[in-house]
Tab-separated table of C-alpha atoms and ligand atoms in Angstrom:
chain	number	residue	atom	x	y	z
A	135	MET	CA	21.345	23.665	23.903
A	136	GLY	CA	18.709	24.558	21.294
A	137	LYS	CA	15.681	22.472	20.453
A	138	PRO	CA	16.305	19.402	18.265
A	139	LEU	CA	15.409	19.903	14.619
A	140	VAL	CA	12.718	17.689	13.073
A	141	VAL	CA	12.381	17.696	9.299
A	142	ALA	CA	8.835	16.840	8.310
A	143	TYR	CA	8.042	16.237	4.654
A	144	ASN	CA	5.309	15.145	2.333
A	145	ARG	CA	2.160	14.786	4.416
A	146	VAL	CA	2.528	15.189	8.120
A	147	SER	CA	-0.676	16.480	9.677
A	148	ARG	CA	-0.838	19.914	11.267
A	149	GLU	CA	-1.751	18.373	14.634
A	150	ALA	CA	1.335	16.155	14.566
A	151	ARG	CA	3.557	19.081	13.586
A	152	GLU	CA	2.103	21.128	16.429
A	153	LYS	CA	2.730	18.282	18.856
A	154	LEU	CA	6.360	18.080	17.713
A	155	ALA	CA	6.751	21.837	17.878
A	156	GLU	CA	6.032	21.780	21.640
A	157	THR	CA	9.580	20.496	22.204
A	158	CYS	CA	11.317	20.643	18.826
A	159	GLU	CA	12.016	23.006	15.989
A	160	VAL	CA	10.016	21.729	13.013
A	161	ARG	CA	10.796	22.460	9.380
A	162	TYR	CA	8.041	21.312	7.071
A	163	PHE	CA	8.387	20.557	3.364
A	164	GLU	CA	4.937	19.968	1.937
A	165	GLN	CA	6.040	17.930	-1.057
A	166	SER	CA	8.754	15.323	-1.401
A	167	GLU	CA	11.977	17.210	-1.862
A	168	THR	CA	15.292	15.838	-2.983
A	169	LEU	CA	18.725	16.533	-1.628
A	170	GLU	CA	19.272	18.557	-4.811
A	171	ASP	CA	17.115	21.221	-3.179
A	172	PRO	CA	19.527	23.398	-1.126
A	173	GLU	CA	16.940	24.300	1.503
A	174	PHE	CA	15.996	20.660	2.102
A	175	ARG	CA	19.656	19.588	2.094
A	176	GLU	CA	20.514	22.236	4.639
A	177	ALA	CA	17.604	21.168	6.882
A	178	VAL	CA	18.543	17.487	6.639
A	179	ALA	CA	22.137	18.324	7.574
A	180	GLY	CA	21.012	19.520	10.994
A	181	ALA	CA	18.054	17.164	11.555
A	182	SER	CA	17.787	14.948	14.621
A	183	ALA	CA	14.676	13.322	13.158
A	184	ILE	CA	12.889	13.047	9.847
A	185	ILE	CA	9.229	12.184	9.610
A	186	GLY	CA	7.091	11.756	6.515
A	187	VAL	CA	5.776	9.538	3.773
A	188	GLU	CA	8.138	7.288	1.911
A	189	TYR	CA	11.291	9.263	1.468
A	190	GLU	CA	14.206	7.113	0.247
A	191	VAL	CA	16.519	6.932	3.268
A	192	ASP	CA	19.647	5.167	2.107
A	193	GLU	CA	23.392	5.458	2.546
A	194	ALA	CA	23.570	8.583	0.340
A	195	PHE	CA	20.820	10.289	2.373
A	196	LEU	CA	22.401	9.317	5.696
A	197	GLU	CA	25.718	10.789	4.655
A	198	GLN	CA	23.952	14.134	4.425
A	199	ALA	CA	22.253	13.674	7.808
A	200	PRO	CA	25.026	13.246	10.384
A	201	CYS	CA	22.891	14.193	13.421
A	202	LEU	CA	19.955	11.908	12.571
A	203	ARG	CA	18.565	9.760	15.394
A	204	ILE	CA	15.353	8.480	13.820
A	205	ALA	CA	13.716	8.120	10.409
A	206	ALA	CA	9.996	7.898	11.208
A	207	ASN	CA	7.789	6.726	8.351
A	208	VAL	CA	4.177	7.901	8.211
A	209	SER	CA	3.280	4.569	6.632
A	210	VAL	CA	3.234	0.935	7.555
A	211	GLY	CA	5.349	0.050	4.513
A	212	TYR	CA	9.044	0.720	4.906
A	213	ASP	CA	10.680	-0.423	1.699
A	214	ASN	CA	11.944	3.172	1.362
A	215	LEU	CA	14.206	2.692	4.399
A	216	ASP	CA	17.577	0.984	4.134
A	217	LEU	CA	17.389	-0.682	7.541
A	218	GLU	CA	20.907	-2.026	7.380
A	219	ALA	CA	22.403	1.385	6.646
A	220	LEU	CA	20.279	2.940	9.400
A	221	SER	CA	21.247	0.357	11.968
A	222	THR	CA	24.954	0.565	11.062
A	223	ARG	CA	24.800	4.243	11.910
A	224	GLY	CA	22.732	3.655	15.056
A	225	VAL	CA	19.737	5.524	13.646
A	226	TYR	CA	16.306	4.243	14.638
A	227	ALA	CA	13.646	3.507	12.044
A	228	SER	CA	9.916	3.280	12.706
A	229	ASN	CA	6.620	2.850	10.866
A	230	THR	CA	2.939	3.265	11.784
A	231	PRO	CA	1.286	-0.137	12.106
A	232	GLU	CA	-2.285	-0.790	13.392
A	233	VAL	CA	-3.765	2.691	12.984
A	234	LEU	CA	-4.334	2.306	9.255
A	235	ASN	CA	-5.659	-1.265	9.129
A	236	ASP	CA	-9.373	-0.567	8.709
A	237	THR	CA	-8.920	2.494	6.497
A	238	THR	CA	-6.643	0.629	4.113
A	239	ALA	CA	-8.809	-2.491	4.120
A	240	ASP	CA	-11.824	-0.325	3.197
A	241	ALA	CA	-9.946	1.138	0.228
A	242	ILE	CA	-8.591	-2.165	-1.021
A	243	PHE	CA	-11.945	-3.892	-0.675
A	244	GLY	CA	-13.482	-0.925	-2.502
A	245	LEU	CA	-10.939	-1.418	-5.270
A	246	LEU	CA	-11.888	-5.085	-5.475
A	247	LEU	CA	-15.582	-4.211	-5.759
A	248	ALA	CA	-14.869	-1.490	-8.322
A	249	ALA	CA	-12.884	-3.869	-10.533
A	250	ALA	CA	-15.416	-6.704	-10.145
A	251	ARG	CA	-18.495	-4.595	-10.837
A	252	ARG	CA	-16.770	-2.218	-13.265
A	253	ILE	CA	-17.848	0.789	-11.265
A	254	PRO	CA	-15.466	3.440	-12.726
A	255	GLU	CA	-16.301	2.371	-16.278
A	256	THR	CA	-20.045	2.457	-15.749
A	257	ASP	CA	-19.727	5.802	-13.968
A	258	ARG	CA	-18.046	7.150	-17.110
A	259	TYR	CA	-20.777	5.527	-19.228
A	260	VAL	CA	-23.435	7.545	-17.403
A	261	LYS	CA	-21.456	10.800	-17.383
A	262	ASP	CA	-20.622	10.485	-21.078
A	263	GLY	CA	-24.381	10.396	-21.812
A	264	LYS	CA	-24.210	6.846	-23.167
A	265	TRP	CA	-27.040	5.517	-20.971
A	266	GLN	CA	-29.783	5.732	-23.579
A	267	ASN	CA	-31.003	2.161	-23.364
A	268	THR	CA	-30.329	-1.088	-21.517
A	269	LEU	CA	-26.697	-1.467	-20.433
A	270	PRO	CA	-24.833	-3.569	-23.024
A	271	ASP	CA	-23.636	-6.794	-21.418
A	272	ASP	CA	-20.011	-6.054	-22.200
A	273	TYR	CA	-20.227	-3.693	-19.204
A	274	PHE	CA	-21.384	-6.463	-16.881
A	275	GLY	CA	-19.259	-7.366	-13.915
A	276	VAL	CA	-18.733	-10.503	-11.872
A	277	ASP	CA	-20.135	-11.461	-8.467
A	278	VAL	CA	-18.040	-10.950	-5.377
A	279	HIS	CA	-20.269	-12.579	-2.748
A	280	HIS	CA	-19.769	-16.296	-2.072
A	281	ARG	CA	-16.640	-16.400	-4.253
A	282	THR	CA	-13.106	-17.305	-3.184
A	283	LEU	CA	-10.666	-14.598	-2.154
A	284	GLY	CA	-6.960	-15.456	-2.016
A	285	ILE	CA	-4.955	-13.093	0.187
A	286	ILE	CA	-1.194	-13.081	-0.280
A	287	GLY	CA	0.258	-11.602	2.907
A	288	MET	CA	-2.010	-12.104	5.901
A	289	GLY	CA	-0.702	-9.283	8.054
A	290	ARG	CA	-2.954	-6.955	9.991
A	291	ILE	CA	-4.388	-5.290	6.872
A	292	GLY	CA	-4.802	-8.674	5.190
A	293	GLU	CA	-6.844	-9.791	8.199
A	294	ALA	CA	-9.014	-6.663	8.048
A	295	ILE	CA	-9.721	-7.478	4.394
A	296	ALA	CA	-10.533	-11.080	5.314
A	297	LYS	CA	-12.999	-9.804	7.914
A	298	ARG	CA	-14.848	-7.690	5.346
A	299	ALA	CA	-14.836	-10.531	2.838
A	300	ARG	CA	-16.098	-13.144	5.291
A	301	PHE	CA	-18.726	-11.201	7.200
A	302	GLY	CA	-19.785	-8.693	4.550
A	303	PHE	CA	-19.685	-10.883	1.465
A	304	ASP	CA	-19.779	-14.524	2.640
A	305	MET	CA	-16.546	-15.183	0.815
A	306	ASN	CA	-14.415	-18.239	1.156
A	307	ILE	CA	-10.882	-17.191	2.147
A	308	LEU	CA	-7.546	-18.707	1.240
A	309	TYR	CA	-4.322	-17.138	2.373
A	310	TYR	CA	-0.621	-17.494	1.776
A	311	ASN	CA	1.737	-16.161	4.414
A	312	ARG	CA	5.176	-16.959	5.784
A	313	SER	CA	3.594	-18.152	9.016
A	314	ARG	CA	0.193	-19.682	9.737
A	315	LYS	CA	-2.378	-17.361	11.330
A	316	PRO	CA	-4.512	-19.600	13.559
A	317	GLU	CA	-6.560	-16.636	14.779
A	318	ALA	CA	-7.485	-15.600	11.237
A	319	GLU	CA	-8.329	-19.216	10.506
A	320	ASP	CA	-10.671	-19.366	13.510
A	321	LYS	CA	-12.207	-15.933	13.091
A	322	TYR	CA	-12.664	-15.755	9.319
A	323	GLY	CA	-12.576	-19.408	8.341
A	324	ALA	CA	-9.452	-18.652	6.315
A	325	SER	CA	-7.418	-21.609	5.024
A	326	TRP	CA	-3.661	-21.470	4.548
A	327	THR	CA	-2.399	-22.779	1.208
A	328	GLU	CA	0.799	-22.732	-0.773
A	329	LEU	CA	0.945	-19.941	-3.318
A	330	GLU	CA	0.239	-22.084	-6.392
A	331	PRO	CA	-3.100	-23.566	-5.242
A	332	LEU	CA	-4.174	-20.151	-3.987
A	333	LEU	CA	-3.591	-18.715	-7.449
A	334	GLU	CA	-5.365	-21.589	-9.136
A	335	GLN	CA	-8.425	-21.669	-6.881
A	336	SER	CA	-9.139	-18.009	-6.159
A	337	ASP	CA	-11.672	-15.840	-7.976
A	338	PHE	CA	-9.946	-12.790	-6.493
A	339	VAL	CA	-6.257	-12.650	-5.687
A	340	CYS	CA	-5.139	-9.761	-3.515
A	341	THR	CA	-1.493	-9.012	-2.711
A	342	MET	CA	-0.998	-7.380	0.702
A	343	THR	CA	2.539	-8.455	1.436
A	344	PRO	CA	5.355	-5.989	2.195
A	345	LEU	CA	7.945	-5.457	-0.532
A	346	THR	CA	11.156	-7.267	0.388
A	347	LYS	CA	13.795	-9.025	-1.657
A	348	ASP	CA	11.727	-12.211	-1.236
A	349	THR	CA	8.468	-10.699	-2.475
A	350	TYR	CA	9.932	-8.636	-5.345
A	351	HIS	CA	8.031	-9.695	-8.499
A	352	LEU	CA	6.271	-12.467	-6.577
A	353	MET	CA	3.453	-12.027	-9.081
A	354	ASP	CA	5.323	-12.796	-12.283
A	355	GLU	CA	4.283	-14.295	-15.597
A	356	ALA	CA	4.168	-17.833	-14.184
A	357	ALA	CA	1.946	-16.668	-11.312
A	358	PHE	CA	-0.539	-14.854	-13.568
A	359	ARG	CA	-0.684	-17.875	-15.875
A	360	ARG	CA	-1.817	-19.991	-12.932
A	361	MET	CA	-4.815	-17.769	-12.187
A	362	LYS	CA	-8.327	-18.469	-13.457
A	363	ALA	CA	-9.238	-16.720	-16.726
A	364	SER	CA	-12.248	-15.316	-14.847
A	365	ALA	CA	-10.182	-14.011	-11.913
A	366	VAL	CA	-9.588	-10.466	-10.720
A	367	PHE	CA	-6.157	-9.445	-9.441
A	368	ILE	CA	-5.798	-6.696	-6.840
A	369	ASN	CA	-2.527	-5.100	-5.740
A	370	GLY	CA	-2.839	-3.250	-2.429
A	371	SER	CA	0.759	-3.734	-1.277
A	372	ARG	CA	3.639	-2.266	-3.280
A	373	GLY	CA	4.217	-1.977	-7.012
A	374	GLY	CA	7.446	-3.979	-6.840
A	375	VAL	CA	5.582	-7.094	-5.647
A	376	VAL	CA	4.196	-7.369	-9.180
A	377	ASP	CA	6.012	-7.704	-12.467
A	378	GLU	CA	3.928	-5.043	-14.192
A	379	GLU	CA	4.919	-6.184	-17.676
A	380	ALA	CA	3.564	-9.623	-16.826
A	381	LEU	CA	0.353	-8.066	-15.483
A	382	VAL	CA	-0.124	-6.083	-18.696
A	383	LYS	CA	0.375	-9.277	-20.697
A	384	ALA	CA	-2.042	-11.171	-18.436
A	385	ILE	CA	-4.753	-8.598	-19.109
A	386	GLN	CA	-3.993	-8.117	-22.775
A	387	GLU	CA	-3.931	-11.834	-23.485
A	388	ARG	CA	-6.880	-12.538	-21.172
A	389	TRP	CA	-5.078	-14.900	-18.799
A	390	ILE	CA	-7.115	-13.066	-16.145
A	391	TRP	CA	-10.360	-11.111	-16.351
A	392	ASN	CA	-9.527	-7.842	-14.653
A	393	ALA	CA	-7.282	-6.029	-12.194
A	394	GLY	CA	-7.342	-3.229	-9.651
A	395	VAL	CA	-4.104	-1.526	-8.711
A	396	ASP	CA	-3.507	0.989	-5.926
A	397	VAL	CA	0.294	0.904	-6.144
A	398	PHE	CA	2.841	1.074	-8.944
A	399	SER	CA	6.538	0.370	-9.223
A	400	GLU	CA	7.016	4.034	-10.119
A	401	GLU	CA	4.866	6.573	-8.273
A	402	PRO	CA	3.342	8.843	-9.424
A	403	VAL	CA	2.737	6.455	-12.312
A	404	PRO	CA	3.923	7.916	-15.642
A	405	SER	CA	0.999	8.843	-17.889
A	406	GLY	CA	2.125	6.483	-20.678
A	407	HIS	CA	2.215	3.427	-18.406
A	408	PRO	CA	0.660	0.499	-20.327
A	409	LEU	CA	-1.655	-0.443	-17.428
A	410	LEU	CA	-3.477	2.871	-17.871
A	411	LYS	CA	-4.633	2.055	-21.367
A	412	PHE	CA	-7.178	-0.612	-20.311
A	413	PRO	CA	-10.533	1.032	-19.576
A	414	HIS	CA	-11.664	-1.845	-17.349
A	415	VAL	CA	-8.563	-1.957	-15.147
A	416	VAL	CA	-9.061	0.210	-12.066
A	417	THR	CA	-6.042	2.324	-11.177
A	418	LEU	CA	-5.745	4.394	-8.001
A	419	PRO	CA	-3.037	6.842	-6.891
A	420	HIS	CA	-1.913	4.849	-3.814
A	421	ILE	CA	-4.877	5.970	-1.711
A	422	GLY	CA	-4.979	2.940	0.624
A	423	SER	CA	-4.473	4.829	3.838
A	424	PHE	CA	-5.559	8.277	2.672
A	425	THR	CA	-8.442	9.642	4.657
A	426	GLU	CA	-8.202	12.841	6.630
A	427	GLU	CA	-8.754	11.113	9.958
A	428	ASN	CA	-6.294	8.372	9.242
A	429	GLU	CA	-3.592	10.648	7.952
A	430	ASN	CA	-3.749	12.495	11.234
A	431	ASN	CA	-3.707	9.253	13.244
A	432	MET	CA	-0.694	7.982	11.327
A	433	SER	CA	1.122	11.311	11.622
A	434	LEU	CA	0.507	11.400	15.380
A	435	ARG	CA	1.762	7.844	15.750
A	436	ALA	CA	4.924	8.697	13.804
A	437	ALA	CA	5.379	11.849	15.895
A	438	GLU	CA	5.188	9.742	19.065
A	439	ASN	CA	8.006	7.592	17.709
A	440	VAL	CA	10.100	10.703	17.072
A	441	LEU	CA	9.423	12.129	20.530
A	442	GLN	CA	10.260	8.834	22.219
A	443	VAL	CA	13.673	8.727	20.539
A	444	LEU	CA	14.419	12.387	21.216
A	445	ASP	CA	13.566	11.615	24.834
A	446	GLY	CA	16.250	8.908	24.904
A	447	LYS	CA	13.852	5.935	24.549
A	448	GLU	CA	13.285	3.313	21.879
A	449	PRO	CA	10.457	4.111	19.470
A	450	GLN	CA	7.331	2.029	20.103
A	451	ASP	CA	7.204	1.016	16.431
A	452	GLN	CA	10.872	0.279	16.000
A	453	LEU	CA	11.686	-1.621	12.793
B	214	DGY	C1	1.411	2.398	3.918
B	214	DGY	O1	1.168	2.902	5.029
B	214	DGY	O2	2.379	1.696	3.702
B	214	DGY	C2	0.465	2.745	2.848
B	214	DGY	O3	0.710	2.015	1.692
B	214	DGY	C3	0.572	4.214	2.547
B	214	DGY	O4	1.860	4.510	2.177
């Protein structure tokens, strides 16, 4: 019997591909491909495993992948995987929790700081040669330290953000989560609240919850209307958690003061997207987990999941 075929796509580190290649045949597609592409379709048709970032694995995909034993995400989010369809066909699904917590928390806290202190705008101000005199106060930001941060979704990354907020910035932390997190309460002085009071009391509201049918458009018009007019909204989770039309309205009509967004409902975000027209809103291309070191760590973790399944075991990060 030949080596099992692993299809790797869209960001799998060289080290992880080399690890897989010790026992498998690896076909690598550097960008996201679609099943329209004959080469990708042909590879998927013979694949025992697929590994990569956020490829839509649904019924239609699975029909083209009859030998598949595992879909291994190189991400902690897994809204791209139809878990029901996978499980019906007895195909394992896995993600890469833990390894990205600190890296992603750094990026999302950076986004919060950038939106609060208007860092991208003032960077442009300098580079455009506008710094001829004292900075006009319409470029002034708001304080982060000693303010209240409301975290929606206190998972592992949420906790890493709480840690930075509490110990780096003396922030007061509120959180909303399906279950209470006594450890986060003890360690970071975080207080659990219902969603509405969190929105009303927080100076910064940060969504870190996975996208599920329950969290789809959790931040809608009613939610933004509850926030303080001076508040900053940060989305570090998934675009679908936010009703983007409502967010645009909230900024346009000044229900909130500013926003920072790392994720969009459509990625890459189309250039005419209305959120991109506000100079003070900070928009990032979903960079939460993207550092060289972390990409390799996540790829290796996903590769371990693949190798475990091909070795007849359950993947350590089974979904
Ligand atoms: C994740 O791992 O889910 C990050 O958002 C990167 O995709």
